[in-house]
PDB file of C-alpha atoms in Angstrom:
ATOM      1  CA  MET A 253     138.089  98.343  45.764  1.00 52.00           C
ATOM      2  CA  GLY A 254     135.087  98.656  47.779  1.00 56.00           C
ATOM      3  CA  VAL A 255     133.553 100.585  51.371  1.00 75.00           C
ATOM      4  CA  SER A 256     130.800  99.086  53.450  1.00 74.00           C
ATOM      5  CA  HIS A 257     128.089 101.133  54.928  1.00 81.00           C
ATOM      6  CA  PRO A 258     125.317  98.608  55.157  1.00 83.00           C
ATOM      7  CA  VAL A 259     122.614 100.275  58.002  1.00 87.00           C
ATOM      8  CA  PHE A 260     123.304 103.630  55.813  1.00 89.00           C
ATOM      9  CA  ALA A 261     122.906 101.729  52.924  1.00 89.00           C
ATOM     10  CA  ARG A 262     119.739 100.388  53.823  1.00 91.00           C
ATOM     11  CA  LEU A 263     118.267 103.628  54.994  1.00 91.00           C
ATOM     12  CA  PHE A 264     119.759 105.147  51.943  1.00 90.00           C
ATOM     13  CA  ALA A 265     118.127 102.690  49.348  1.00 92.00           C
ATOM     14  CA  ARG A 266     114.850 103.769  51.256  1.00 93.00           C
ATOM     15  CA  ALA A 267     115.624 107.653  51.441  1.00 92.00           C
ATOM     16  CA  SER A 268     116.007 107.409  47.311  1.00 95.00           C
ATOM     17  CA  VAL A 269     112.664 106.252  46.734  1.00 93.00           C
ATOM     18  CA  ALA A 270     110.558 108.830  48.495  1.00 93.00           C
ATOM     19  CA  MET A 271     113.582 111.366  47.550  1.00 94.00           C
ATOM     20  CA  ASP A 272     112.950 110.389  43.662  1.00 95.00           C
ATOM     21  CA  ALA A 273     109.035 111.236  45.362  1.00 94.00           C
ATOM     22  CA  ALA A 274     109.589 114.394  46.078  1.00 94.00           C
ATOM     23  CA  GLY A 275     110.604 115.545  42.612  1.00 95.00           C
ATOM     24  CA  ALA A 276     114.381 114.034  43.003  1.00 97.00           C
ATOM     25  CA  ALA A 277     113.828 112.112  40.296  1.00 97.00           C
ATOM     26  CA  THR A 278     113.106 115.184  37.700  1.00 98.00           C
ATOM     27  CA  HIS A 279     116.179 115.746  38.509  1.00 98.00           C
ATOM     28  CA  ARG A 280     117.904 113.006  37.550  1.00 98.00           C
ATOM     29  CA  GLY A 281     116.203 112.724  34.326  1.00 98.00           C
ATOM     30  CA  ARG A 282     117.637 116.548  33.850  1.00 98.00           C
ATOM     31  CA  LEU A 283     121.110 115.278  34.938  1.00 98.00           C
ATOM     32  CA  VAL A 284     121.404 112.644  32.277  1.00 98.00           C
ATOM     33  CA  THR A 285     119.074 114.485  29.042  1.00 98.00           C
ATOM     34  CA  GLY A 286     121.249 114.807  26.124  1.00 98.00           C
ATOM     35  CA  LEU A 287     124.094 112.431  27.265  1.00 98.00           C
ATOM     36  CA  TYR A 288     124.894 109.725  24.111  1.00 98.00           C
ATOM     37  CA  GLY A 289     127.623 107.364  23.881  1.00 98.00           C
ATOM     38  CA  ARG A 290     130.346 106.043  26.909  1.00 98.00           C
ATOM     39  CA  VAL A 291     129.260 107.285  29.603  1.00 98.00           C
ATOM     40  CA  VAL A 292     131.098 106.414  33.855  1.00 98.00           C
ATOM     41  CA  GLU A 293     128.539 106.877  36.137  1.00 98.00           C
ATOM     42  CA  VAL A 294     130.878 107.034  39.754  1.00 98.00           C
ATOM     43  CA  GLY A 295     129.101 106.332  42.382  1.00 96.00           C
ATOM     44  CA  ALA A 296     125.761 104.783  40.736  1.00 97.00           C
ATOM     45  CA  GLY A 297     124.633 104.603  44.575  1.00 96.00           C
ATOM     46  CA  ASN A 298     121.231 101.646  44.284  1.00 97.00           C
ATOM     47  CA  GLY A 299     120.856 102.669  40.672  1.00 98.00           C
ATOM     48  CA  ARG A 300     118.364 104.959  40.343  1.00 98.00           C
ATOM     49  CA  ASN A 301     120.193 107.393  37.562  1.00 98.00           C
ATOM     50  CA  LEU A 302     119.353 104.008  35.296  1.00 98.00           C
ATOM     51  CA  PRO A 303     116.544 104.218  34.175  1.00 98.00           C
ATOM     52  CA  HIS A 304     116.262 107.504  32.575  1.00 98.00           C
ATOM     53  CA  TYR A 305     119.295 106.969  30.434  1.00 98.00           C
ATOM     54  CA  PRO A 306     117.971 108.037  26.651  1.00 98.00           C
ATOM     55  CA  PRO A 307     118.483 106.013  24.051  1.00 98.00           C
ATOM     56  CA  THR A 308     121.616 107.643  22.370  1.00 98.00           C
ATOM     57  CA  VAL A 309     123.833 106.017  25.406  1.00 98.00           C
ATOM     58  CA  THR A 310     125.306 102.822  24.158  1.00 98.00           C
ATOM     59  CA  ARG A 311     126.979 101.621  27.561  1.00 98.00           C
ATOM     60  CA  VAL A 312     127.004 102.993  30.745  1.00 98.00           C
ATOM     61  CA  LEU A 313     129.718 102.213  33.335  1.00 98.00           C
ATOM     62  CA  ALA A 314     128.219 102.261  37.177  1.00 98.00           C
ATOM     63  CA  VAL A 315     130.984 102.352  39.428  1.00 98.00           C
ATOM     64  CA  GLU A 316     129.915 101.246  43.256  1.00 97.00           C
ATOM     65  CA  PRO A 317     131.903 101.136  46.239  1.00 96.00           C
ATOM     66  CA  GLU A 318     128.947  99.782  48.983  1.00 96.00           C
ATOM     67  CA  PRO A 319     127.808  95.768  48.339  1.00 96.00           C
ATOM     68  CA  ARG A 320     124.959  96.212  49.496  1.00 95.00           C
ATOM     69  CA  LEU A 321     123.530  99.720  47.093  1.00 96.00           C
ATOM     70  CA  ARG A 322     126.320  97.721  44.027  1.00 97.00           C
ATOM     71  CA  ALA A 323     123.786  94.531  44.144  1.00 97.00           C
ATOM     72  CA  LEU A 324     120.640  96.983  44.119  1.00 97.00           C
ATOM     73  CA  ALA A 325     121.759  98.926  41.001  1.00 98.00           C
ATOM     74  CA  ARG A 326     122.687  95.275  39.175  1.00 98.00           C
ATOM     75  CA  ALA A 327     119.232  95.107  40.064  1.00 98.00           C
ATOM     76  CA  ALA A 328     117.801  97.874  38.551  1.00 98.00           C
ATOM     77  CA  ALA A 329     120.185  97.712  35.488  1.00 98.00           C
ATOM     78  CA  ALA A 330     118.442  94.295  34.403  1.00 97.00           C
ATOM     79  CA  THR A 331     115.369  96.615  33.002  1.00 97.00           C
ATOM     80  CA  ALA A 332     117.739 100.166  31.793  1.00 98.00           C
ATOM     81  CA  PRO A 333     116.707 101.049  28.847  1.00 98.00           C
ATOM     82  CA  VAL A 334     120.012 101.486  28.007  1.00 98.00           C
ATOM     83  CA  PRO A 335     123.308  98.860  28.755  1.00 98.00           C
ATOM     84  CA  VAL A 336     124.756  99.153  31.521  1.00 98.00           C
ATOM     85  CA  THR A 337     127.881  97.059  33.990  1.00 98.00           C
ATOM     86  CA  VAL A 338     127.652  97.327  37.053  1.00 98.00           C
ATOM     87  CA  THR A 339     131.740  97.120  39.054  1.00 98.00           C
ATOM     88  CA  ALA A 340     133.078  97.967  42.265  1.00 97.00           C
ATOM     89  CA  GLY A 341     135.272 100.424  42.147  1.00 96.00           C
ATOM     90  CA  VAL A 342     135.859 104.042  44.362  1.00 97.00           C
ATOM     91  CA  ALA A 343     135.963 107.344  42.527  1.00 97.00           C
ATOM     92  CA  GLU A 344     139.526 108.085  43.468  1.00 97.00           C
ATOM     93  CA  ALA A 345     140.495 104.490  41.277  1.00 97.00           C
ATOM     94  CA  LEU A 346     138.387 104.190  38.056  1.00 98.00           C
ATOM     95  CA  PRO A 347     138.650 101.251  36.476  1.00 97.00           C
ATOM     96  CA  VAL A 348     138.693 102.614  32.492  1.00 98.00           C
ATOM     97  CA  ALA A 349     140.993 103.937  30.478  1.00 98.00           C
ATOM     98  CA  ASP A 350     142.603 107.272  29.299  1.00 98.00           C
ATOM     99  CA  GLY A 351     139.094 109.243  27.780  1.00 98.00           C
ATOM    100  CA  ALA A 352     137.364 105.872  27.209  1.00 98.00           C
ATOM    101  CA  ALA A 353     134.038 107.381  28.003  1.00 98.00           C
ATOM    102  CA  ASP A 354     132.381 110.590  25.903  1.00 98.00           C
ATOM    103  CA  ALA A 355     130.726 111.686  29.795  1.00 98.00           C
ATOM    104  CA  VAL A 356     130.814 110.727  33.431  1.00 98.00           C
ATOM    105  CA  VAL A 357     128.124 111.377  35.462  1.00 98.00           C
ATOM    106  CA  LEU A 358     128.576 112.316  39.507  1.00 98.00           C
ATOM    107  CA  SER A 359     125.390 112.267  41.134  1.00 97.00           C
ATOM    108  CA  LEU A 360     124.957 112.898  45.170  1.00 97.00           C
ATOM    109  CA  VAL A 361     128.942 111.335  46.132  1.00 97.00           C
ATOM    110  CA  LEU A 362     131.387 114.176  45.752  1.00 98.00           C
ATOM    111  CA  CYS A 363     130.052 114.942  49.671  1.00 97.00           C
ATOM    112  CA  SER A 364     130.922 112.136  50.527  1.00 96.00           C
ATOM    113  CA  VAL A 365     134.479 110.735  48.127  1.00 96.00           C
ATOM    114  CA  PRO A 366     138.540 111.092  51.245  1.00 95.00           C
ATOM    115  CA  ASP A 367     139.620 113.306  48.303  1.00 97.00           C
ATOM    116  CA  GLN A 368     137.563 115.884  45.905  1.00 98.00           C
ATOM    117  CA  ALA A 369     140.428 116.566  43.997  1.00 98.00           C
ATOM    118  CA  VAL A 370     141.464 113.594  43.485  1.00 98.00           C
ATOM    119  CA  ALA A 371     138.065 111.683  42.037  1.00 98.00           C
ATOM    120  CA  LEU A 372     137.692 114.529  39.992  1.00 98.00           C
ATOM    121  CA  ARG A 373     141.351 114.058  38.853  1.00 98.00           C
ATOM    122  CA  GLU A 374     140.011 110.347  38.048  1.00 98.00           C
ATOM    123  CA  ALA A 375     136.633 111.844  36.217  1.00 98.00           C
ATOM    124  CA  ARG A 376     139.120 114.439  33.660  1.00 98.00           C
ATOM    125  CA  ARG A 377     141.103 112.069  32.808  1.00 98.00           C
ATOM    126  CA  VAL A 378     139.231 108.838  32.055  1.00 98.00           C
ATOM    127  CA  LEU A 379     136.333 111.935  29.963  1.00 98.00           C
ATOM    128  CA  ARG A 380     137.855 112.527  26.362  1.00 97.00           C
ATOM    129  CA  PRO A 381     138.585 116.062  25.224  1.00 95.00           C
ATOM    130  CA  GLY A 382     135.810 117.523  25.499  1.00 94.00           C
ATOM    131  CA  GLY A 383     133.720 115.030  26.999  1.00 97.00           C
ATOM    132  CA  GLU A 384     130.742 116.504  29.895  1.00 98.00           C
ATOM    133  CA  LEU A 385     130.629 116.076  33.271  1.00 98.00           C
ATOM    134  CA  ARG A 386     127.456 115.894  34.840  1.00 98.00           C
ATOM    135  CA  PHE A 387     126.850 116.442  37.745  1.00 98.00           C
ATOM    136  CA  TYR A 388     123.750 117.014  40.675  1.00 98.00           C
ATOM    137  CA  GLU A 389     124.875 117.525  44.288  1.00 98.00           C
ATOM    138  CA  HIS A 390     124.485 119.201  47.427  1.00 98.00           C
ATOM    139  CA  VAL A 391     126.409 121.691  48.692  1.00 98.00           C
ATOM    140  CA  VAL A 392     127.419 124.662  50.471  1.00 98.00           C
ATOM    141  CA  ALA A 393     124.971 127.064  51.664  1.00 98.00           C
ATOM    142  CA  SER A 394     125.320 131.067  49.990  1.00 96.00           C
ATOM    143  CA  THR A 395     123.105 132.014  53.040  1.00 96.00           C
ATOM    144  CA  PRO A 396     125.781 132.519  56.234  1.00 97.00           C
ATOM    145  CA  GLY A 397     123.198 130.818  59.159  1.00 96.00           C
ATOM    146  CA  LEU A 398     122.741 128.180  57.426  1.00 97.00           C
ATOM    147  CA  ARG A 399     126.372 128.149  56.296  1.00 97.00           C
ATOM    148  CA  ARG A 400     126.629 127.818  60.044  1.00 97.00           C
ATOM    149  CA  ALA A 401     124.900 125.090  60.165  1.00 97.00           C
ATOM    150  CA  GLN A 402     126.406 123.509  57.971  1.00 98.00           C
ATOM    151  CA  ARG A 403     129.807 122.962  59.315  1.00 98.00           C
ATOM    152  CA  LEU A 404     128.427 122.809  62.594  1.00 97.00           C
ATOM    153  CA  ALA A 405     126.978 118.862  61.209  1.00 97.00           C
ATOM    154  CA  ASP A 406     130.437 118.301  59.569  1.00 98.00           C
ATOM    155  CA  ALA A 407     132.234 119.165  62.343  1.00 97.00           C
ATOM    156  CA  THR A 408     129.844 116.367  64.231  1.00 96.00           C
ATOM    157  CA  LEU A 409     127.693 113.281  63.910  1.00 94.00           C
ATOM    158  CA  TRP A 410     126.424 113.454  59.856  1.00 96.00           C
ATOM    159  CA  PRO A 411     129.527 112.452  58.831  1.00 96.00           C
ATOM    160  CA  LEU A 412     129.488 109.349  60.682  1.00 93.00           C
ATOM    161  CA  LEU A 413     125.397 108.860  60.044  1.00 92.00           C
ATOM    162  CA  CYS A 414     126.512 109.211  56.638  1.00 93.00           C
ATOM    163  CA  ALA A 415     128.758 107.821  55.529  1.00 92.00           C
ATOM    164  CA  GLY A 416     131.093 110.279  55.434  1.00 94.00           C
ATOM    165  CA  CYS A 417     128.573 112.801  53.165  1.00 96.00           C
ATOM    166  CA  HIS A 418     129.992 116.275  54.423  1.00 98.00           C
ATOM    167  CA  THR A 419     127.187 118.914  53.702  1.00 98.00           C
ATOM    168  CA  ALA A 420     129.716 122.454  53.439  1.00 98.00           C
ATOM    169  CA  ARG A 421     132.310 121.943  50.295  1.00 98.00           C
ATOM    170  CA  ASP A 422     132.413 123.821  47.976  1.00 98.00           C
ATOM    171  CA  THR A 423     131.730 121.385  45.271  1.00 98.00           C
ATOM    172  CA  VAL A 424     131.596 123.863  41.936  1.00 98.00           C
ATOM    173  CA  GLY A 425     134.906 125.715  43.130  1.00 98.00           C
ATOM    174  CA  ALA A 426     136.385 122.186  43.366  1.00 98.00           C
ATOM    175  CA  ILE A 427     135.358 121.542  39.435  1.00 98.00           C
ATOM    176  CA  ARG A 428     136.563 124.134  38.347  1.00 98.00           C
ATOM    177  CA  ALA A 429     139.380 123.870  40.009  1.00 98.00           C
ATOM    178  CA  ALA A 430     140.013 120.426  38.485  1.00 97.00           C
ATOM    179  CA  GLY A 431     140.279 121.635  34.666  1.00 96.00           C
ATOM    180  CA  PHE A 432     136.834 121.551  34.035  1.00 98.00           C
ATOM    181  CA  THR A 433     134.930 124.263  32.344  1.00 98.00           C
ATOM    182  CA  VAL A 434     131.042 124.568  33.988  1.00 98.00           C
ATOM    183  CA  THR A 435     128.984 125.566  31.548  1.00 98.00           C
ATOM    184  CA  ALA A 436     125.296 124.967  32.941  1.00 98.00           C
ATOM    185  CA  LEU A 437     124.564 125.053  36.555  1.00 98.00           C
ATOM    186  CA  ASP A 438     121.012 125.374  38.234  1.00 98.00           C
ATOM    187  CA  ARG A 439     120.646 126.376  42.099  1.00 98.00           C
ATOM    188  CA  PHE A 440     117.979 125.522  43.810  1.00 97.00           C
ATOM    189  CA  ARG A 441     116.894 123.639  47.077  1.00 97.00           C
ATOM    190  CA  PHE A 442     115.834 120.261  47.804  1.00 96.00           C
ATOM    191  CA  PRO A 443     113.028 119.627  48.850  1.00 92.00           C
ATOM    192  CA  ALA A 444     111.506 122.687  47.495  1.00 89.00           C
ATOM    193  CA  SER A 445     109.747 123.039  50.786  1.00 85.00           C
ATOM    194  CA  GLY A 446     109.613 123.038  54.624  1.00 84.00           C
ATOM    195  CA  ILE A 447     112.806 124.567  56.980  1.00 87.00           C
ATOM    196  CA  PRO A 448     116.682 124.184  54.831  1.00 90.00           C
ATOM    197  CA  ALA A 449     118.814 121.716  55.961  1.00 95.00           C
ATOM    198  CA  PRO A 450     122.358 121.296  55.676  1.00 96.00           C
ATOM    199  CA  ALA A 451     121.874 119.295  52.874  1.00 97.00           C
ATOM    200  CA  SER A 452     119.684 121.259  51.316  1.00 97.00           C
ATOM    201  CA  PRO A 453     121.357 123.458  48.845  1.00 98.00           C
ATOM    202  CA  HIS A 454     121.522 121.853  45.567  1.00 98.00           C
ATOM    203  CA  VAL A 455     123.064 122.200  41.625  1.00 98.00           C
ATOM    204  CA  LEU A 456     122.500 120.439  38.634  1.00 98.00           C
ATOM    205  CA  GLY A 457     125.293 121.655  35.839  1.00 98.00           C
ATOM    206  CA  THR A 458     126.932 120.851  32.950  1.00 98.00           C
ATOM    207  CA  ALA A 459     130.827 121.428  33.069  1.00 98.00           C
ATOM    208  CA  THR A 460     133.106 120.381  29.873  1.00 98.00           C
ATOM    209  CA  ARG A 461     136.548 118.746  30.466  1.00 91.00           C
ATOM    210  CA  ALA A 462     139.047 121.440  29.232  1.00 78.00           C
TER     211      ALA A 462
END
């Protein structure tokens, strides 16, 4: 299974380097700190999270549907500090057995999946009981003005230009509705400076399979 967005993939690969330099690398490190055992990363993109995994992780299965980004993730996997296997797949049908993962990592992916509920059910399926869901996503704004801008962006060009990305999704609510208990949650704006953009509101958090 896969999707092809060659223009977006090229732009995203470049943008992710700039994002990391602006502070996203710190967020990525926080995202995976303390993980151990078997990890499934959903929507691994070009592999920018892979250098941050701690040595307590025994294996990462990085699932990425876009061919160009998947190739870049494989290159990043070669120098990762833990064993990484990069494979094709989509969030709605993970190539993982029930309860096989100690943790599932979702990083800037729930904005673009066609159906958040289905993707999160899959994440819950592959997690062992008590396993952790780690998430780093941009989400719906808390202020009315920015929410209106997000709805306008989502109804016009944003999803077309950004490979199906939507800015106004209540991702934390969807995580709770999928049967997870959110145990840690940090809300912040990224980038922290400048005029807020539709994708500025971010969350970084942990949830457990209830």
